[in-house]
PDB file of C-alpha atoms in Angstrom:
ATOM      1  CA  UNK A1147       0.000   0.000   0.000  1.00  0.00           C
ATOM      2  CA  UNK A1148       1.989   3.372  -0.996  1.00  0.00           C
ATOM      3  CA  UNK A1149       2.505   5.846   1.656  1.00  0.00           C
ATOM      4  CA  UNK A1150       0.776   9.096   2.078  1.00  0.00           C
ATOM      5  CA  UNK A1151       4.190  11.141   1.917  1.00  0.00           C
ATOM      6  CA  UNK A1152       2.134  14.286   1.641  1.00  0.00           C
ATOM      7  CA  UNK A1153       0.251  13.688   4.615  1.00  0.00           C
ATOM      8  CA  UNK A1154       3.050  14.271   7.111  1.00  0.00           C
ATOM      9  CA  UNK A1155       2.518  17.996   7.884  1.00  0.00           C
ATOM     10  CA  UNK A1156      -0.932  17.171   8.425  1.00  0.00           C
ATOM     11  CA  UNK A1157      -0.587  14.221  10.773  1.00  0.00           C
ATOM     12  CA  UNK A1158       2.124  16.151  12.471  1.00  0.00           C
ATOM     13  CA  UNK A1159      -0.011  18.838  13.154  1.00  0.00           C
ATOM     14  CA  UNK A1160      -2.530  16.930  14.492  1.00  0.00           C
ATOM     15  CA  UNK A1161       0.185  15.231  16.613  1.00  0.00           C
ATOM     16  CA  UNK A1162       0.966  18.305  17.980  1.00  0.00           C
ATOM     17  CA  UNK A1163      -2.550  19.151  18.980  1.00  0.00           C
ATOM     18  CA  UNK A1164      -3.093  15.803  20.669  1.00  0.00           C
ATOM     19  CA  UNK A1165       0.081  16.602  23.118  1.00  0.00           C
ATOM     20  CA  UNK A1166      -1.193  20.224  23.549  1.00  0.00           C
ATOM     21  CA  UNK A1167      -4.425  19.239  25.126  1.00  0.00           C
ATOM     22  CA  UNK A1168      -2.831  16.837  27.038  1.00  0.00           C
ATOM     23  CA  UNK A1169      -0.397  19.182  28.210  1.00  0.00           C
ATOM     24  CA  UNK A1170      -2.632  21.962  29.367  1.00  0.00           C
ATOM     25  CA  UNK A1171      -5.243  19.231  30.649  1.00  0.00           C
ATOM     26  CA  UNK A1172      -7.731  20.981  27.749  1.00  0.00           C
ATOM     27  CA  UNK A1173      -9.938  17.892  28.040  1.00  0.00           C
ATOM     28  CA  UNK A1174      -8.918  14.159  29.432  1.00  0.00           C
ATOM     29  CA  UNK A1175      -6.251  12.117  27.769  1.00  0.00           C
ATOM     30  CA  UNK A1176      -8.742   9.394  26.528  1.00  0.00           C
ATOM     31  CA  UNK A1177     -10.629  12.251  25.121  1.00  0.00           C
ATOM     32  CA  UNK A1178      -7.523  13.804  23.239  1.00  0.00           C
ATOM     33  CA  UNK A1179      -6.674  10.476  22.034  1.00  0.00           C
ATOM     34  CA  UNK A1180     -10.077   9.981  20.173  1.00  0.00           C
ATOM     35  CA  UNK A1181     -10.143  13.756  19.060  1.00  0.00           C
ATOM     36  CA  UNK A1182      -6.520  13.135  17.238  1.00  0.00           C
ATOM     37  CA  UNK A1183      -7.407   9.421  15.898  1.00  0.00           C
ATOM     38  CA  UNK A1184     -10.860  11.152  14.520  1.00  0.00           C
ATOM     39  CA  UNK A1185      -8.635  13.949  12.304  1.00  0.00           C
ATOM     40  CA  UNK A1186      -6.167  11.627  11.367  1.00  0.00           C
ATOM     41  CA  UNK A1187      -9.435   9.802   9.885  1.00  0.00           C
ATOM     42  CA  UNK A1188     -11.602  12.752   8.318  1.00  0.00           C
ATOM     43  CA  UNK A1189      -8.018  14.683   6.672  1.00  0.00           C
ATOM     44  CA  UNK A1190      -7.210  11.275   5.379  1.00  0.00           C
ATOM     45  CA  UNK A1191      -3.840  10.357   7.003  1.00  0.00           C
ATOM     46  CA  UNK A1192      -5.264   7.497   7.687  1.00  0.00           C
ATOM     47  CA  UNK A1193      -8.033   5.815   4.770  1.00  0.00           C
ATOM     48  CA  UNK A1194      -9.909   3.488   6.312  1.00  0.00           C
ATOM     49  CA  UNK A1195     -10.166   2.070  10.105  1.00  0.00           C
ATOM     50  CA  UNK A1196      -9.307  -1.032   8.805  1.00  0.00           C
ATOM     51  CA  UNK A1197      -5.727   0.264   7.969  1.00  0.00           C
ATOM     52  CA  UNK A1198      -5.854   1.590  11.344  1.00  0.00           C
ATOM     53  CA  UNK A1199      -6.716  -1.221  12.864  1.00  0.00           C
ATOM     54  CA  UNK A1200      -3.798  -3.448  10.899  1.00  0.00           C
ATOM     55  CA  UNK A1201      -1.092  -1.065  11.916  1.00  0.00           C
ATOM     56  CA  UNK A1202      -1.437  -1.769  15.320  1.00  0.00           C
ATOM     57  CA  UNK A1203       0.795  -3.948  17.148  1.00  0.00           C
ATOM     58  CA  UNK A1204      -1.261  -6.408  18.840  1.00  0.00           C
ATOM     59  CA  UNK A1205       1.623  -8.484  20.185  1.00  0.00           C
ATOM     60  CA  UNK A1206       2.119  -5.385  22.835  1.00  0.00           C
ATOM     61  CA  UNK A1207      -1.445  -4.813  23.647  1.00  0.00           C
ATOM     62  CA  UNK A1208      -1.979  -8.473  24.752  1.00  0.00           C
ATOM     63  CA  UNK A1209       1.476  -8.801  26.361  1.00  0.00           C
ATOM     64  CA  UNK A1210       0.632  -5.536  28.581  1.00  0.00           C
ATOM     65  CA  UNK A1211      -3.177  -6.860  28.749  1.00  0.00           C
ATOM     66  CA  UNK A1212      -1.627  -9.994  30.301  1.00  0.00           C
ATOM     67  CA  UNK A1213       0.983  -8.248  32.763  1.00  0.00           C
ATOM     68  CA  UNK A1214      -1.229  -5.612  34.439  1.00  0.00           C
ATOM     69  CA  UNK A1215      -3.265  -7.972  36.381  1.00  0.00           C
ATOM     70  CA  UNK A1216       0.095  -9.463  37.729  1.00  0.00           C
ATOM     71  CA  UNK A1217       0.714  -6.606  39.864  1.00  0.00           C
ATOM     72  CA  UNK A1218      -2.264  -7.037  41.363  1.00  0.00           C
ATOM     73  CA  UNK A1219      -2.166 -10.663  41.892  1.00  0.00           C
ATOM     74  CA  UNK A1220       1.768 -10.396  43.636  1.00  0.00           C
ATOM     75  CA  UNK A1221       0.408  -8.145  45.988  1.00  0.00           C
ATOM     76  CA  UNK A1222      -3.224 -10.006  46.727  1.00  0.00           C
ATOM     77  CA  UNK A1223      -1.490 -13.793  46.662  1.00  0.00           C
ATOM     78  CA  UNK A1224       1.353 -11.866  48.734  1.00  0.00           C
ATOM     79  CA  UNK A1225       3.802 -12.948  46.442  1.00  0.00           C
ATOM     80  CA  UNK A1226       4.772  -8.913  46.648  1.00  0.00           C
ATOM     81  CA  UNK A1227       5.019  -8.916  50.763  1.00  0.00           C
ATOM     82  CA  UNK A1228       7.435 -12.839  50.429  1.00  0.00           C
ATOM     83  CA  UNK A1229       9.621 -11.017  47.932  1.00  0.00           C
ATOM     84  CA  UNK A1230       9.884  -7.871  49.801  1.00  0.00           C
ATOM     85  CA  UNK A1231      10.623 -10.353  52.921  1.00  0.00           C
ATOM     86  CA  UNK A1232      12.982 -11.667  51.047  1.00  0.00           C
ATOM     87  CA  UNK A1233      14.946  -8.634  50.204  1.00  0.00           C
ATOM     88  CA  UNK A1234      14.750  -7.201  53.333  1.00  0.00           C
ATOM     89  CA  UNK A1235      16.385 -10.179  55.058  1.00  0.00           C
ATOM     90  CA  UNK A1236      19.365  -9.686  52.745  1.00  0.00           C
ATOM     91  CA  UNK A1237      19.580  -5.788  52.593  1.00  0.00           C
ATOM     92  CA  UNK A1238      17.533  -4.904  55.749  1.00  0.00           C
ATOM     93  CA  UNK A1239      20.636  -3.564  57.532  1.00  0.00           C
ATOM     94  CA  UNK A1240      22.003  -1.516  54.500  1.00  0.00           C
ATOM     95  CA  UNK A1241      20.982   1.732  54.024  1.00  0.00           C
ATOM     96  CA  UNK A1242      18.160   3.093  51.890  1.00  0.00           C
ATOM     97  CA  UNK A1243      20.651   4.180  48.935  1.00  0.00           C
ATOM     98  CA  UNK A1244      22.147   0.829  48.679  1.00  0.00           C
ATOM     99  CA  UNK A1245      18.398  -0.684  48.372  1.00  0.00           C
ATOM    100  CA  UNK A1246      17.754   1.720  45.653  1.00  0.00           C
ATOM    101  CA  UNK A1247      21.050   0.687  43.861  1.00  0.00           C
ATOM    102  CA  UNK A1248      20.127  -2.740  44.277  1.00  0.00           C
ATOM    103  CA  UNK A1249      16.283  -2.294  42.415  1.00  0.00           C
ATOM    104  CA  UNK A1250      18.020  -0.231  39.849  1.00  0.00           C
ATOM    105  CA  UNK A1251      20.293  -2.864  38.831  1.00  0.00           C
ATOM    106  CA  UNK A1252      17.564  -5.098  38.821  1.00  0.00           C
ATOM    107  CA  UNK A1253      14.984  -3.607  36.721  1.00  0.00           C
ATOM    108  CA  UNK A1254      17.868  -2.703  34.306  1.00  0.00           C
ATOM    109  CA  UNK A1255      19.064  -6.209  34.141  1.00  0.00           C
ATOM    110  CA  UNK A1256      15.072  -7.381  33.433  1.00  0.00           C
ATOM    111  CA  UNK A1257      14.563  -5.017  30.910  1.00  0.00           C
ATOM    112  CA  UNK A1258      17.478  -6.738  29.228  1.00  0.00           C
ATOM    113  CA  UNK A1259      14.957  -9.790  28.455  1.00  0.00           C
ATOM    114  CA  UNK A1260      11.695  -8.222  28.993  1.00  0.00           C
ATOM    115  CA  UNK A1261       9.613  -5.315  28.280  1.00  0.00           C
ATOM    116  CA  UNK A1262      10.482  -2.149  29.790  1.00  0.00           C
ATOM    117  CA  UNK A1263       6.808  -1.814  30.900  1.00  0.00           C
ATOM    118  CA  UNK A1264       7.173  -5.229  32.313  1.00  0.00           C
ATOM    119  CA  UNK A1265       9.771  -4.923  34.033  1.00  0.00           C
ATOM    120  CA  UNK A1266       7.845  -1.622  36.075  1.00  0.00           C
ATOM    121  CA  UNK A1267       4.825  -3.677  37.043  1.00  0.00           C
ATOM    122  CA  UNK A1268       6.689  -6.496  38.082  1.00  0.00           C
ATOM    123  CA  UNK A1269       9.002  -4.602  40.689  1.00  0.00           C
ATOM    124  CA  UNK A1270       7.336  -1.447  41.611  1.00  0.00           C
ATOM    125  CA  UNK A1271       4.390  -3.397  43.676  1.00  0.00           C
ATOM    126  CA  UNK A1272       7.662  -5.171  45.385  1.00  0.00           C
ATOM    127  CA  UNK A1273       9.637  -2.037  45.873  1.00  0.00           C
ATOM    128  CA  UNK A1274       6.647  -0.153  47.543  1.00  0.00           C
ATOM    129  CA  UNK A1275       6.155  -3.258  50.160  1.00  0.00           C
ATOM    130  CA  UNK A1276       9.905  -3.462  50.764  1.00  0.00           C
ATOM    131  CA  UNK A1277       9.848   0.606  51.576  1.00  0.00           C
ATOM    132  CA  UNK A1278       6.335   0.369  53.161  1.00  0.00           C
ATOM    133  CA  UNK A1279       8.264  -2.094  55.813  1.00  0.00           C
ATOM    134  CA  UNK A1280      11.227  -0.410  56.231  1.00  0.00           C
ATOM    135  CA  UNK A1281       9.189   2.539  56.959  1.00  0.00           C
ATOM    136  CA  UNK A1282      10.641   4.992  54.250  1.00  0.00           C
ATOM    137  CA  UNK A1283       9.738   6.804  51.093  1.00  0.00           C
ATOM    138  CA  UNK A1284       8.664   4.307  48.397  1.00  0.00           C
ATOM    139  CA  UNK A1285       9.201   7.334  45.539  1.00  0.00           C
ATOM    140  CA  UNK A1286      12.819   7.158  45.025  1.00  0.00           C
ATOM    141  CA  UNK A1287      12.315   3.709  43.994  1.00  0.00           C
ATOM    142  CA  UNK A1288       9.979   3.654  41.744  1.00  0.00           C
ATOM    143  CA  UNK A1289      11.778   6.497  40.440  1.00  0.00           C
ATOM    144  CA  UNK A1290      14.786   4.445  39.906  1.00  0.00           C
ATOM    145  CA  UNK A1291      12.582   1.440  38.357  1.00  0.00           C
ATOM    146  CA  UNK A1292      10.700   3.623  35.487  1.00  0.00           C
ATOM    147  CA  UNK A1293      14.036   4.989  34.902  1.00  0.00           C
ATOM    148  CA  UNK A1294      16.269   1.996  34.211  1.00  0.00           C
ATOM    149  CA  UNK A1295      13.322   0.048  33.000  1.00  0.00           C
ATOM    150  CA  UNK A1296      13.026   3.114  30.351  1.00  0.00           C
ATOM    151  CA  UNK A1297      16.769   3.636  29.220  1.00  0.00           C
ATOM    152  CA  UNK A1298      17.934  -0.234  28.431  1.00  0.00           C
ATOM    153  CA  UNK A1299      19.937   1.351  25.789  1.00  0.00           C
ATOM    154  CA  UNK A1300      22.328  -1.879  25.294  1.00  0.00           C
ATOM    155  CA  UNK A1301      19.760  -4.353  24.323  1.00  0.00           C
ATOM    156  CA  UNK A1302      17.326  -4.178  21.480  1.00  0.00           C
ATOM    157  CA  UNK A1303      14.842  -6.088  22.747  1.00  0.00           C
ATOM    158  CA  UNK A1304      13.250  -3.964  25.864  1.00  0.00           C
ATOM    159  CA  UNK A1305      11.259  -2.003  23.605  1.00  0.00           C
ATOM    160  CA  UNK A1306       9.098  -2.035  20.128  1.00  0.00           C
ATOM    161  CA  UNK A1307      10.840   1.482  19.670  1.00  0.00           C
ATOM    162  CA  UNK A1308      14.342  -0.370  19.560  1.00  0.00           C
ATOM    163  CA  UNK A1309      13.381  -3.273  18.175  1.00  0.00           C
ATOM    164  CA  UNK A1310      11.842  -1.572  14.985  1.00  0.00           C
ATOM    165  CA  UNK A1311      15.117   0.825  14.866  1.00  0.00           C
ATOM    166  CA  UNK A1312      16.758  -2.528  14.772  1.00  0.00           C
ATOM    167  CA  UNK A1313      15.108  -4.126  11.752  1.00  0.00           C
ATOM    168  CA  UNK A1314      14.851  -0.392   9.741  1.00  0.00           C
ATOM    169  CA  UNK A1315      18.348   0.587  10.541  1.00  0.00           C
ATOM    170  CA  UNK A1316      19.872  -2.692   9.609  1.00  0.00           C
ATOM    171  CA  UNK A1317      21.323  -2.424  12.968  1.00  0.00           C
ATOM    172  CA  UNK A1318      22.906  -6.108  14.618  1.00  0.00           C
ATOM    173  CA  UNK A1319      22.580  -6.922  18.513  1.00  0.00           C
ATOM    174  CA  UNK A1320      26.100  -5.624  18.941  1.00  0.00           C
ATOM    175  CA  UNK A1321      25.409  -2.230  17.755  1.00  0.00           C
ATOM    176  CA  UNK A1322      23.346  -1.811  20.573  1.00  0.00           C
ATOM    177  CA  UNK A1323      26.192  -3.359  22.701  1.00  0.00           C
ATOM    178  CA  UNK A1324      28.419  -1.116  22.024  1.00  0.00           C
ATOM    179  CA  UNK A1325      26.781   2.246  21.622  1.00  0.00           C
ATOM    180  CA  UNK A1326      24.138   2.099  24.084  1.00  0.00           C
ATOM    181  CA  UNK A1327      26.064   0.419  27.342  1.00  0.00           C
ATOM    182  CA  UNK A1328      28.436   3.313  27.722  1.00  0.00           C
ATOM    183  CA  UNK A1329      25.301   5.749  27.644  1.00  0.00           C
ATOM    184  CA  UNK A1330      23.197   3.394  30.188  1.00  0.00           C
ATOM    185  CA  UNK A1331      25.636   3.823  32.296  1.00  0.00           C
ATOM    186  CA  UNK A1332      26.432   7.264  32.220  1.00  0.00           C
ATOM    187  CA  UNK A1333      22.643   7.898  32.681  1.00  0.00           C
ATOM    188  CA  UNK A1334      22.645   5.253  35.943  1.00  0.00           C
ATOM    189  CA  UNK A1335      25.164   7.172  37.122  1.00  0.00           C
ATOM    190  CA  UNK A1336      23.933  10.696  37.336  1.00  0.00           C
ATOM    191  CA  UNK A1337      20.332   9.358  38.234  1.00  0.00           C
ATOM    192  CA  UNK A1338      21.552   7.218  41.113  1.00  0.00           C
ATOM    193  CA  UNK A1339      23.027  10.856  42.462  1.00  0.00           C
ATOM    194  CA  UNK A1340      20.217  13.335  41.541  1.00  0.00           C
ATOM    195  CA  UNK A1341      17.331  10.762  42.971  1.00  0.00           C
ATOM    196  CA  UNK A1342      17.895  10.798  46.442  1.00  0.00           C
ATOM    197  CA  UNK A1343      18.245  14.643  46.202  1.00  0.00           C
ATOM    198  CA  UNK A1344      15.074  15.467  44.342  1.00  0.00           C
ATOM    199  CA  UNK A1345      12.959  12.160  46.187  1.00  0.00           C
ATOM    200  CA  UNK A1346      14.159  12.051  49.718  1.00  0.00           C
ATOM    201  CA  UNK A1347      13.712   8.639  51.386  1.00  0.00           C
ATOM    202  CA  UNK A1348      12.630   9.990  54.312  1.00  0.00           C
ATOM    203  CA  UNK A1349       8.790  11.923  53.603  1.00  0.00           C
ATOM    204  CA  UNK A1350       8.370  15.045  54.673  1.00  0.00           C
TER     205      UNK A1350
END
């Protein structure tokens, strides 16, 4: 099916709209979703709903659909609260900071093999426990989970955006080896300094 080159300004406009109203809280999110999917439509960036419909990925949507619910089913079968046991037996006397080092390195290590998103619902449920029992802040570690679940640079594999850069680019697993783990951990580095500062672990 040829591509609607001519489109683009169009479509990027409306792009731009979408993340205005979100932005400025104009109207909901859902609601500036459907506004933007409804232009795309009637300017004809996108023909038909059908097309629509085939370009999305549904591999992601039933992998997240499937991984939600497990948040909520580590912390109801209190999977979340034997984990968080767990860790706190080991690291229990350390201090906060090496705890948050510790969940850092792990959700960057997971989002080696699994989806960034993943890798977020699966630890922040067990973070929050592990904090909630220690009596501390649970923010700076949630902080530190979105954060290395978002930037696993070195692998191709932790997101669609890096996997599709990997197939368009002509890219090989290596690439991503050797440009993105010197980056990942630059960016580890200056977050593990800058999150304590800006998310205490003790609340105010």
């Amino acid at each position: 099916m040829p591509k609607l080159h001519g489109k683009a300004p169009i479509a990027t406009m409306i792009l731009a709209l979408m993340l205005g109203l979100m932005i400025f809280e104009v109207v909901p999110f859902v609601v500036s979703v459907l506004i933007a999917a409804f232009l795309m439509i009637v300017t004809g960036c996108v023909r038909t709903v059908e097309e629509a419909y085939k370009s999305i990925n549904l591999d992601a949507v039933v992998l997240m659909a499937a991984l939600l619910p497990m948040a909520t089913a580590l912390e109801k079968t209190g999977g979340a609260q034997f984990i968080s046991n767990g860790v706190i037996d080991l690291f229990g006397n350390q201090s906060p900071y090496i705890l948050l080092v510790g969940f850092y390195l792990a959700a960057s290590l997971f989002s080696y093999v699994m989806n960034s998103m993943a890798t977020a619902i699966i630890l922040s449920p067990i973070a929050i426990t592990v904090a909630s029992n220690l009596g501390i802040s649970p923010y700076p570690f949630v902080v530190g989970i979105a954060v290395a679940a978002s930037i696993a640079f070195a692998t191709p594999v932790a997101s669609q955006t890096n996997t599709m850069v990997l197939t368009a680019g002509g890219y090989k697993f290596n690439d991503f080896v050797r440009a993105g783990l010197p980056l990942q951990l630059f960016v580890a580095t200056v977050v593990l300094i800058f999150i304590p500062i800006f998310f205490p672990f003790v609340s105010k």
